[in-house]
XYZ file of C-alpha atoms in Angstrom:
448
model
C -7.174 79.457 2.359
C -5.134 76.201 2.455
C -3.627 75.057 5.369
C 0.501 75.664 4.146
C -1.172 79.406 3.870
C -2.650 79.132 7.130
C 0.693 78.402 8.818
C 2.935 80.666 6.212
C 0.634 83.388 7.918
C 0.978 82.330 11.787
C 4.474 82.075 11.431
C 4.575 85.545 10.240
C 2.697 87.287 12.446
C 5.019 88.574 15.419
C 3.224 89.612 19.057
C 5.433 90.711 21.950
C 6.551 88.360 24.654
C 8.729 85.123 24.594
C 5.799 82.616 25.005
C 3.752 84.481 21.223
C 7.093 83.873 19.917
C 6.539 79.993 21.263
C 3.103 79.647 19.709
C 4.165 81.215 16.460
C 7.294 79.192 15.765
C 5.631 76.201 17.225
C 3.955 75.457 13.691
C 6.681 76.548 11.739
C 9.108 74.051 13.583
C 6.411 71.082 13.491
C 6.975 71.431 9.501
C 10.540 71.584 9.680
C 10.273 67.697 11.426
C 7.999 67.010 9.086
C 10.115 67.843 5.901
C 12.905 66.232 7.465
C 10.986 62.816 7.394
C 9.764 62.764 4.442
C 12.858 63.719 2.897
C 14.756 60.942 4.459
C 11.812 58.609 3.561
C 12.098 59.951 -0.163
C 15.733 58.418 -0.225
C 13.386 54.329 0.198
C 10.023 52.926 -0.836
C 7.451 54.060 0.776
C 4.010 52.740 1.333
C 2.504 56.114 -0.695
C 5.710 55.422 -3.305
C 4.669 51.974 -4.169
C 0.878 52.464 -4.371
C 1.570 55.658 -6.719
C 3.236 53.017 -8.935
C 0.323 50.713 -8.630
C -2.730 53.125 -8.815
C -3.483 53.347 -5.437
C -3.326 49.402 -4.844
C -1.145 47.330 -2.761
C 0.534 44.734 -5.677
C 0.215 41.995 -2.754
C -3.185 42.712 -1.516
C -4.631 39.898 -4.002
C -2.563 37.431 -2.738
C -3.361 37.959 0.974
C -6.847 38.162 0.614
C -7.114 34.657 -1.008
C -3.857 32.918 1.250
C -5.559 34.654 4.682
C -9.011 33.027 3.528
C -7.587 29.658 2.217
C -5.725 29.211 5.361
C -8.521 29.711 7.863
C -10.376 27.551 5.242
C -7.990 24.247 6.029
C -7.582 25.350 10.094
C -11.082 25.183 10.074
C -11.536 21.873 8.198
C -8.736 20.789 10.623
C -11.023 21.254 13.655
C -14.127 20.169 12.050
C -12.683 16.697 11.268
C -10.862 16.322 13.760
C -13.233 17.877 16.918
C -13.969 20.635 19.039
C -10.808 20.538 21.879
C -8.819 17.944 19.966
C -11.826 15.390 21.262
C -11.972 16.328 24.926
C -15.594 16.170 26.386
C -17.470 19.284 26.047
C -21.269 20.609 26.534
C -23.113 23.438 24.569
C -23.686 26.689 26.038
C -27.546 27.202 26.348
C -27.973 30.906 27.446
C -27.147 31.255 24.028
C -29.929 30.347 21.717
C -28.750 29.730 18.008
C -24.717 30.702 18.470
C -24.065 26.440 19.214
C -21.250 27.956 21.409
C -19.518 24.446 23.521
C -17.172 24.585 26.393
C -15.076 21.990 27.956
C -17.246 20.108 30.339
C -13.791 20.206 32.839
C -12.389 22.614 32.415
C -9.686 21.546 34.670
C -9.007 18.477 32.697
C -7.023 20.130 29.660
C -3.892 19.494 29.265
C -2.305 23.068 29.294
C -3.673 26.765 29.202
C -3.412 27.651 25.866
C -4.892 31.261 27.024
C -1.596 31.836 29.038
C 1.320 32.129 26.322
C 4.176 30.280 26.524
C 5.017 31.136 30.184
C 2.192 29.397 31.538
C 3.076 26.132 29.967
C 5.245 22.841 31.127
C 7.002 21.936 28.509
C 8.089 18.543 29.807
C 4.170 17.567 29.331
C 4.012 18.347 26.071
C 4.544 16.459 23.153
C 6.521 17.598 20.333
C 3.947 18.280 18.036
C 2.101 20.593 20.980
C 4.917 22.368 21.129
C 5.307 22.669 17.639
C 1.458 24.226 17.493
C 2.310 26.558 20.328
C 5.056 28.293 18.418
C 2.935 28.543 15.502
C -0.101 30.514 17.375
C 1.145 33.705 16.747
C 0.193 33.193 12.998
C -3.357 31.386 13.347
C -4.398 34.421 15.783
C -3.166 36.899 13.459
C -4.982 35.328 10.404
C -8.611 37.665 10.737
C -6.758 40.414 12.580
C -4.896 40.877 9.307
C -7.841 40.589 7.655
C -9.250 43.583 9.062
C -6.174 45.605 8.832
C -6.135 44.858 5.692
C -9.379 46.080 5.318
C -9.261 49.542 6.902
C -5.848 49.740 4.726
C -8.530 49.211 1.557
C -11.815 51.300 3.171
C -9.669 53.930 3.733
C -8.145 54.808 0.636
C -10.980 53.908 -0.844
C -12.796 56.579 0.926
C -9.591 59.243 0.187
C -10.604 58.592 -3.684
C -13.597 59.258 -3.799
C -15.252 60.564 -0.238
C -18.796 60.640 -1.185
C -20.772 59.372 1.784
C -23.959 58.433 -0.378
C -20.274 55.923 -2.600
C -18.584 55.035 0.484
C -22.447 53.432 1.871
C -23.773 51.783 -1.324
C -20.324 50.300 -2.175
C -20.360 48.558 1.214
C -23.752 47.335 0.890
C -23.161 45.809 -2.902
C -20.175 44.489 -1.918
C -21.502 42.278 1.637
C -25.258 41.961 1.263
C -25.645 40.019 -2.350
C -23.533 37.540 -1.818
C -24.060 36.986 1.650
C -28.019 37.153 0.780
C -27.089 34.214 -1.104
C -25.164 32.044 0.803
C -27.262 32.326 3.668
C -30.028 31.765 1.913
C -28.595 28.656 -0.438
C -27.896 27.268 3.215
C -31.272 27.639 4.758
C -33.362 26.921 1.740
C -31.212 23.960 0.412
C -28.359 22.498 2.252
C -30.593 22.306 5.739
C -34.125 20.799 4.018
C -31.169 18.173 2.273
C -29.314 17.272 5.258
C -31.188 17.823 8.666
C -32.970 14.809 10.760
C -36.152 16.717 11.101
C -39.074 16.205 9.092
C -39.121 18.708 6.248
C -42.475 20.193 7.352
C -41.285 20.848 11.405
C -37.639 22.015 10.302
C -39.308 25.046 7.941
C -41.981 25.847 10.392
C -39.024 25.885 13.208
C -37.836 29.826 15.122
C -34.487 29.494 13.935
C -34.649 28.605 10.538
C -36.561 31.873 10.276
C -33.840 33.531 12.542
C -30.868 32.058 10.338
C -32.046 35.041 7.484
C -31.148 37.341 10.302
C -26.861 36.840 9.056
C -27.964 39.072 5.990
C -28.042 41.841 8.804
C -25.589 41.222 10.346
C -28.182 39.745 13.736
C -25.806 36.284 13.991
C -26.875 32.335 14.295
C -24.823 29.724 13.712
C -27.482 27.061 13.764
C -30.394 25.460 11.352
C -33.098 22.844 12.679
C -31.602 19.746 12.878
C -28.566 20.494 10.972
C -25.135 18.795 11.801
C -25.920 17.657 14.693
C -23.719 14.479 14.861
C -20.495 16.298 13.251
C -17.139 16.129 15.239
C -17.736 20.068 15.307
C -21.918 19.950 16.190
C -24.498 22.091 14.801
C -22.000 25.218 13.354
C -23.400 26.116 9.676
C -20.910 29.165 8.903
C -18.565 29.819 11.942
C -17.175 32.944 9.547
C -19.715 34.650 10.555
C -19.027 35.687 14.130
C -17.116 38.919 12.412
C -20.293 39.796 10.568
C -21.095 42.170 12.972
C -17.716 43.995 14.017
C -17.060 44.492 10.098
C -20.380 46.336 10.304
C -19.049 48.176 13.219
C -16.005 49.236 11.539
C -18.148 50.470 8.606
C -20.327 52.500 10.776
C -17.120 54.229 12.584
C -15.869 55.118 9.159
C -19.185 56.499 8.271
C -19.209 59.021 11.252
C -15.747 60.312 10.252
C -16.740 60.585 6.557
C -20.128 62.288 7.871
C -17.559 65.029 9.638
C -15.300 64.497 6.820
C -12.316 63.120 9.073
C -10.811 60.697 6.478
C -9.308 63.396 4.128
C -5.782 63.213 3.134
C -5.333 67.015 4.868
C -2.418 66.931 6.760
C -4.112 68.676 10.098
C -7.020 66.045 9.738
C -4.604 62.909 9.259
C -2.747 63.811 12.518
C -5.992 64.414 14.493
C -7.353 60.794 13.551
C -3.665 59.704 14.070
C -4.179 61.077 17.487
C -7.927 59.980 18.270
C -6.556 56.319 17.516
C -3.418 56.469 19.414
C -5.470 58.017 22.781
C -7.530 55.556 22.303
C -4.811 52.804 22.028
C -3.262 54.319 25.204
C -6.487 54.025 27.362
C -7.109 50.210 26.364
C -3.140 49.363 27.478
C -4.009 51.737 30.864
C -6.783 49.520 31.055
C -5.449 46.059 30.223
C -2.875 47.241 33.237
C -5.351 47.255 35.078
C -7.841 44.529 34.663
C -6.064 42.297 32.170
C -8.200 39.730 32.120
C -11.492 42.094 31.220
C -9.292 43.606 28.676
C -7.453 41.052 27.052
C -7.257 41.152 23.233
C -7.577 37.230 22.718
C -10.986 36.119 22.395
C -9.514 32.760 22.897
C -6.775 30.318 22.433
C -7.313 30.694 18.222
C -8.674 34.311 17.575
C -8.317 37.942 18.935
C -11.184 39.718 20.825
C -13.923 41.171 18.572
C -13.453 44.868 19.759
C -9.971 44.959 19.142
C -10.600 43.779 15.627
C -12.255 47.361 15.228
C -8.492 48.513 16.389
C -7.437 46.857 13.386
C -9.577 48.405 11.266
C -8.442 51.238 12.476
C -4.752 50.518 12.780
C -4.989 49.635 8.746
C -6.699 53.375 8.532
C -3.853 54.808 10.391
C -1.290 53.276 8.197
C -2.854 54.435 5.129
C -3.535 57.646 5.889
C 0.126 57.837 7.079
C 1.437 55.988 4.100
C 3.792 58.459 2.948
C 5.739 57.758 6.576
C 5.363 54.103 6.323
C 8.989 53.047 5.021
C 8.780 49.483 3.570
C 11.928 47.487 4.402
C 12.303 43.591 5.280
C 14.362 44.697 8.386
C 11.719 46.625 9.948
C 8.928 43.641 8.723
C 11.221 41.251 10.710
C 11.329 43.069 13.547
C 7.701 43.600 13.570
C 6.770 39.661 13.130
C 9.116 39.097 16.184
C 7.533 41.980 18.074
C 4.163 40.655 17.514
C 5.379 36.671 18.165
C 7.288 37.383 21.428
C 4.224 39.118 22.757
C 1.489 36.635 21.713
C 4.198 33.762 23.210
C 4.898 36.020 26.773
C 1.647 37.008 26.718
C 2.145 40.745 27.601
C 1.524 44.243 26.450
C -0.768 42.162 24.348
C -2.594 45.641 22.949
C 0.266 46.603 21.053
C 0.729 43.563 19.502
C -2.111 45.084 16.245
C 0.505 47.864 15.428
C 3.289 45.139 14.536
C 0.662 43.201 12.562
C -0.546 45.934 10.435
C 2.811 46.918 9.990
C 3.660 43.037 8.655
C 0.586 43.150 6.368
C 1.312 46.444 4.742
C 4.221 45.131 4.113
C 3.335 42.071 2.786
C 0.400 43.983 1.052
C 3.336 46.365 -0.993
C 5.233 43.390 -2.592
C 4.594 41.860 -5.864
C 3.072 38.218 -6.208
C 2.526 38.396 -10.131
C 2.373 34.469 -10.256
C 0.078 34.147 -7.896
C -1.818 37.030 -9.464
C -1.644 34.655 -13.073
C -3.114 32.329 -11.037
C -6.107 33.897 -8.782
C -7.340 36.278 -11.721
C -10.460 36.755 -10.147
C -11.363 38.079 -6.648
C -12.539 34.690 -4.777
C -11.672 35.826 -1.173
C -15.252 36.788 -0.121
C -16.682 33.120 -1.746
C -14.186 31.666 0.384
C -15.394 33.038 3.383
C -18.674 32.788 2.814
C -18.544 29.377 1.451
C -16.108 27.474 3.166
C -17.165 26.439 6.470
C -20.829 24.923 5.312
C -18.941 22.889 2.777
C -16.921 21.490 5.214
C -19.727 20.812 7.521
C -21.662 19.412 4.607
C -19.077 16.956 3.182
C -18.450 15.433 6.825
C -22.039 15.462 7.659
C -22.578 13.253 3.904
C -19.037 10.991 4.645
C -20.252 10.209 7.689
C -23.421 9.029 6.634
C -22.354 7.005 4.338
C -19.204 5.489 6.373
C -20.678 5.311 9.913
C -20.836 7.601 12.721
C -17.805 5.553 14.065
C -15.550 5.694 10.829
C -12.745 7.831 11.529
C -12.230 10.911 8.932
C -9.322 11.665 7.186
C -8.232 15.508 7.128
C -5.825 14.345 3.824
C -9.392 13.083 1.852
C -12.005 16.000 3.461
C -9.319 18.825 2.491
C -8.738 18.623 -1.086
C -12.533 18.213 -1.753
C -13.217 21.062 0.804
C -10.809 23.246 -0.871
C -12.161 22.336 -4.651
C -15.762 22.720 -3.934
C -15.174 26.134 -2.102
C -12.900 27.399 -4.762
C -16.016 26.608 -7.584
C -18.421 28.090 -5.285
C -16.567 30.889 -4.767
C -16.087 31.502 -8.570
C -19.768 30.868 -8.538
C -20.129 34.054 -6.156
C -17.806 36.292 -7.803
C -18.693 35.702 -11.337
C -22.752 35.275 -10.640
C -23.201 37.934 -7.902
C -20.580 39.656 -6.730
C -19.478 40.800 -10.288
C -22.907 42.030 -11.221
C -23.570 43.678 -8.289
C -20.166 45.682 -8.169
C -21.132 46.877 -12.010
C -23.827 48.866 -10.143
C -21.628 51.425 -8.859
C -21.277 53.058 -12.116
C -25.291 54.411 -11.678
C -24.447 56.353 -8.925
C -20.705 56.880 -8.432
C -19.773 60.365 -8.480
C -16.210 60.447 -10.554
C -13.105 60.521 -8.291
C-alpha cells in the first residue's frame, strides 16, 4: 500500500473522542501544508524544476567544481610562496609523526586573532590590505565546505537514481581510489627519489615513505623522506589531503542509510532524515552554547572543522532530498551570503552558518555557465585536487635550487606555471584514469 493510501485510510477511519479525531486529522492537515507549498513553489523555479530540465544535474555544478578547486589551487600557492604565518617564526609539531603540522613559536607575537572574527580585532593596527583579507574570509573558509555540500547535493541524488548499495559502493571506490592510487604513488615513487636530500638508498628504505601509500586509504601523511624540507611551506607533499578521511566518513554515513534504505525520495523517509539532521544540528548549537571553544566549527583561521564538514555533506543531502521546496531566487541567495558573512565576521551562532552556504551553492549549482562549460569540457576538478599542491611544492622546491635559498619568489611567475602544469596533469588523470575507470560501472550497474 503506498503511503497517500496509507493516510487516505487514517483520515477515514473515525474513533470516538476529541483527541482520535486529533490523531486522525493530524495527517490529513500535515498534507494540506504540504500542498500549499508546493503549490506556491510551482508558481518559481525550483531546485527539483531546474534539475528535471537538466536530467537530474545542476547546469552550474561543472563550473563550481573546477572554480572551488582552482581557487584553493592559487590560495595555496599563495601560502606556499609566500610562508607559513605570512613569515612569522614557527616550529613543527612532533607528537605528530608524518602530518608536518607547524605552529607559531609565540603565539603571543601575532599581530591579531584571526580565530576571533571581526570583533576581536583593532582595526587601527591593521593595514589596509589586512583588512581587506579579513573581509574576504568568509569566502576562503567556505571554499571546501562548499565542496562537500556540493557533494552530498551529488551522492545523494545519485543514490535516489539508482539505490543499489553494491552501485552506490563501487562507484565511490572507482571514482577516489585510481586516481588517488596514482598520484600518491607518482609522488612517492618519482617526485621524492627526484627531489629529496637523502641518499636514494636511505630515503626508500625510510618508515614513512612506506607510510605515505597509506593516503590510498584514506590513513593520512603529509610527509616523504627528505622532501621539501627548505620550502617557505616545509615538508607538506599534498596538504588536500587532510579531507581524505572525512569524505570517507561521509561515504560511510550514506552507506548506513542506504543499508536501511533511508535515502529514498518517499515523502515519510525524506522528513525523517530531514529531522535526524536538524536534531542533530540543534544539539551541536546546544553544545557550541555551551563550550564554544570545544565546539567551534573553524578548524582555524582558513578552513572549517573536519566534523562539521560531515554537516555539509549532510546539509547538501538535505537540500536535495528537499529540492522540490528549495525555491531558487537571487534575493534569497543574497540574503544567505550575508547570513553566512555576518556570522563568520561576528563570529557567532557559527553552526548555522553551513545551512546559508549550502543554500548559496545550490544556488549557484542551478544556474547556467555554458561558456565556461565550452571551455572545461572535461571533468578536471579531482586532478586539481589531487595534483595541485605537490606541483606547487615541486616548482618552488626546483626555483629555489636553482636561484638560491635566499632569492625571493614571485607568486606572479610560480602561479601561472602552477596553474598550467596542474591543469595538464589533471587532464592526464581524467583522460588516463579516471575516464577508464568510470567506464567500469557499466559491468555491474544495475539500470536506474
Amino acid at each position: 500500500m503506498s503511503q497517500s493510501d496509507r493516510d487516505a485510510g487514517l483520515a477515514t477511519v473515525s474513533l470516538p473522542g476529541a483527541l482520535d479525531r486529533e490523531r486522525s486529522s493530524a495527517p490529513s492537515s500535515f498534507r494540506r501544508l504540504s500542498d500549499t507549498i508546493q503549490s506556491s513553489l510551482a508558481q518559481r523555479e525550483t531546485a527539483e524544476s531546474i534539475l528535471a530540465k537538466n536530467n537530474g544535474l545542476g547546469p552550474g555544478f561543472n563550473m563550481m567544481r573546477h572554480l572551488l578547486s582552482l581557487v584553493i589551487l592559487s590560495h595555496h600557492c599563495r601560502v606556499a610562496v609566500a610562508g607559513l604565518f605570512a613569515g612569522a617564526v614557527f616550529v613543527k609539531k612532533l607528537d605528530e609523526p608524518g602530518m608536518a603540522v607547524y605552529v607559531l613559536k609565540d603565539p603571543g607575537a601575532a599581530a591579531f586573532d584571526k580565530m576571533g572574527g571581526l570583533t576581536a580585532l583593532s582595526f587601527s593596527h591593521l593595514h589596509a590590505s589586512e583588512i581587506i583579507q579579513e573581509l574576504l574570509r568568509p569566502g576562503l573558509i567556505a571554499l571546501v565546505g562548499m565542496f562537500f555540500a556540493l557533494s552530498g547535493f551529488l551522492v545523494t541524488g545519485s543514490a535516489i537514481k539508482n539505490p543499489d548499495i553494491k552501485t552506490f559502493f563501487v562507484n565511490r571506490v572507482l571514482r577516489i581510489v585510481p586516481a588517488l592510487s596514482v598520484e600518491v604513488t607518482l609522488c612517492a615513487l618519482v617526485v621524492g627519489p627526484l627531489l629529496t636530500q637523502l641518499p636514494l638508498s636511505q630515503y626508500l628504505s625510510e618508515y614513512q615513505f612506506f607510510r605515505y601509500f597509506g593516503n590510498i586509504v584514506g590513513h593520512v601523511t603529509f610527509e616523504l623522506p627528505g622532501l621539501f624540507l627548505h620550502n617557505p611551506w616545509p615538508e607538506m607533499v599534498n596538504a588536500n589531503l587532510w579531507t581524505l578521511p572525512w569524505e570517507l566518513w561521509c561515504y560511510v554515513f550514506a552507506f548506513a542509510l542506504l543499508l536501511v534504505r533511508m535515502i529514498s525520495s518517499e515523502p515519510r523517509k525524506i522528513r525523517w532524515l530531514t529531522l535526524l539532521v536538524g536534531a542533530a544540528l540543534i544539539a551541536e548549537l546546544l553544545a557550541y552554547f555551551i563550550d564554544p571553544a570545544t565546539f567551534s566549527v573553524r578548524q582555524d583561521s582558513t578552513r572549517l572543522a573536519g566534523w562539521y564538514l560531515v554537516f555539509m555533506f549532510f546539509f547538501g543531502m538535505v537540500f536535495r532530498l528537499n529540492a522540490r521546496y528549495v525555491p531558487i531566487h537571487w534575493a534569497i541567495f543574497a540574503i544567505s551570503a550575508a547570513c553566512y558573512a555576518v556570522i563568520m565576521w561576528l563570529n557567532v551562532l557559527l553552526p548555522l552558518a553551513g545551512i546559508f552556504l549550502t543554500y548559496c551553492t545550490v544556488y549557484i549549482g542551478m544556474q547556467s555557465f555554458r561558456t565556461f562549460d565550452r571551455l572545461f569540457s572535461q571533468d578536471l576538478s579531482y586532478g586539481i585536487y589531487l595534483y595541485g599542491f605537490p606541483i606547487t611544492q615541486a616548482t618552488i622546491d626546483i626555483f629555489q635550487r636553482f636561484l638560491g635559498p635566499d632569492h625571493r619568489l614571485s607568486l606572479a611567475v610560480i602561479l601561472p606555471i602552477v596553474v598550467v602544469l596542474t591543469l595538464g596533469f589533471a587532464a592526464f588523470s581524467w583522460n588516463i584514469i579516471e575516464k577508464p575507470a568510470l567506464r567500469l560501472r557499466r559491468f555491474y550497474q544495475r539500470p536506474a
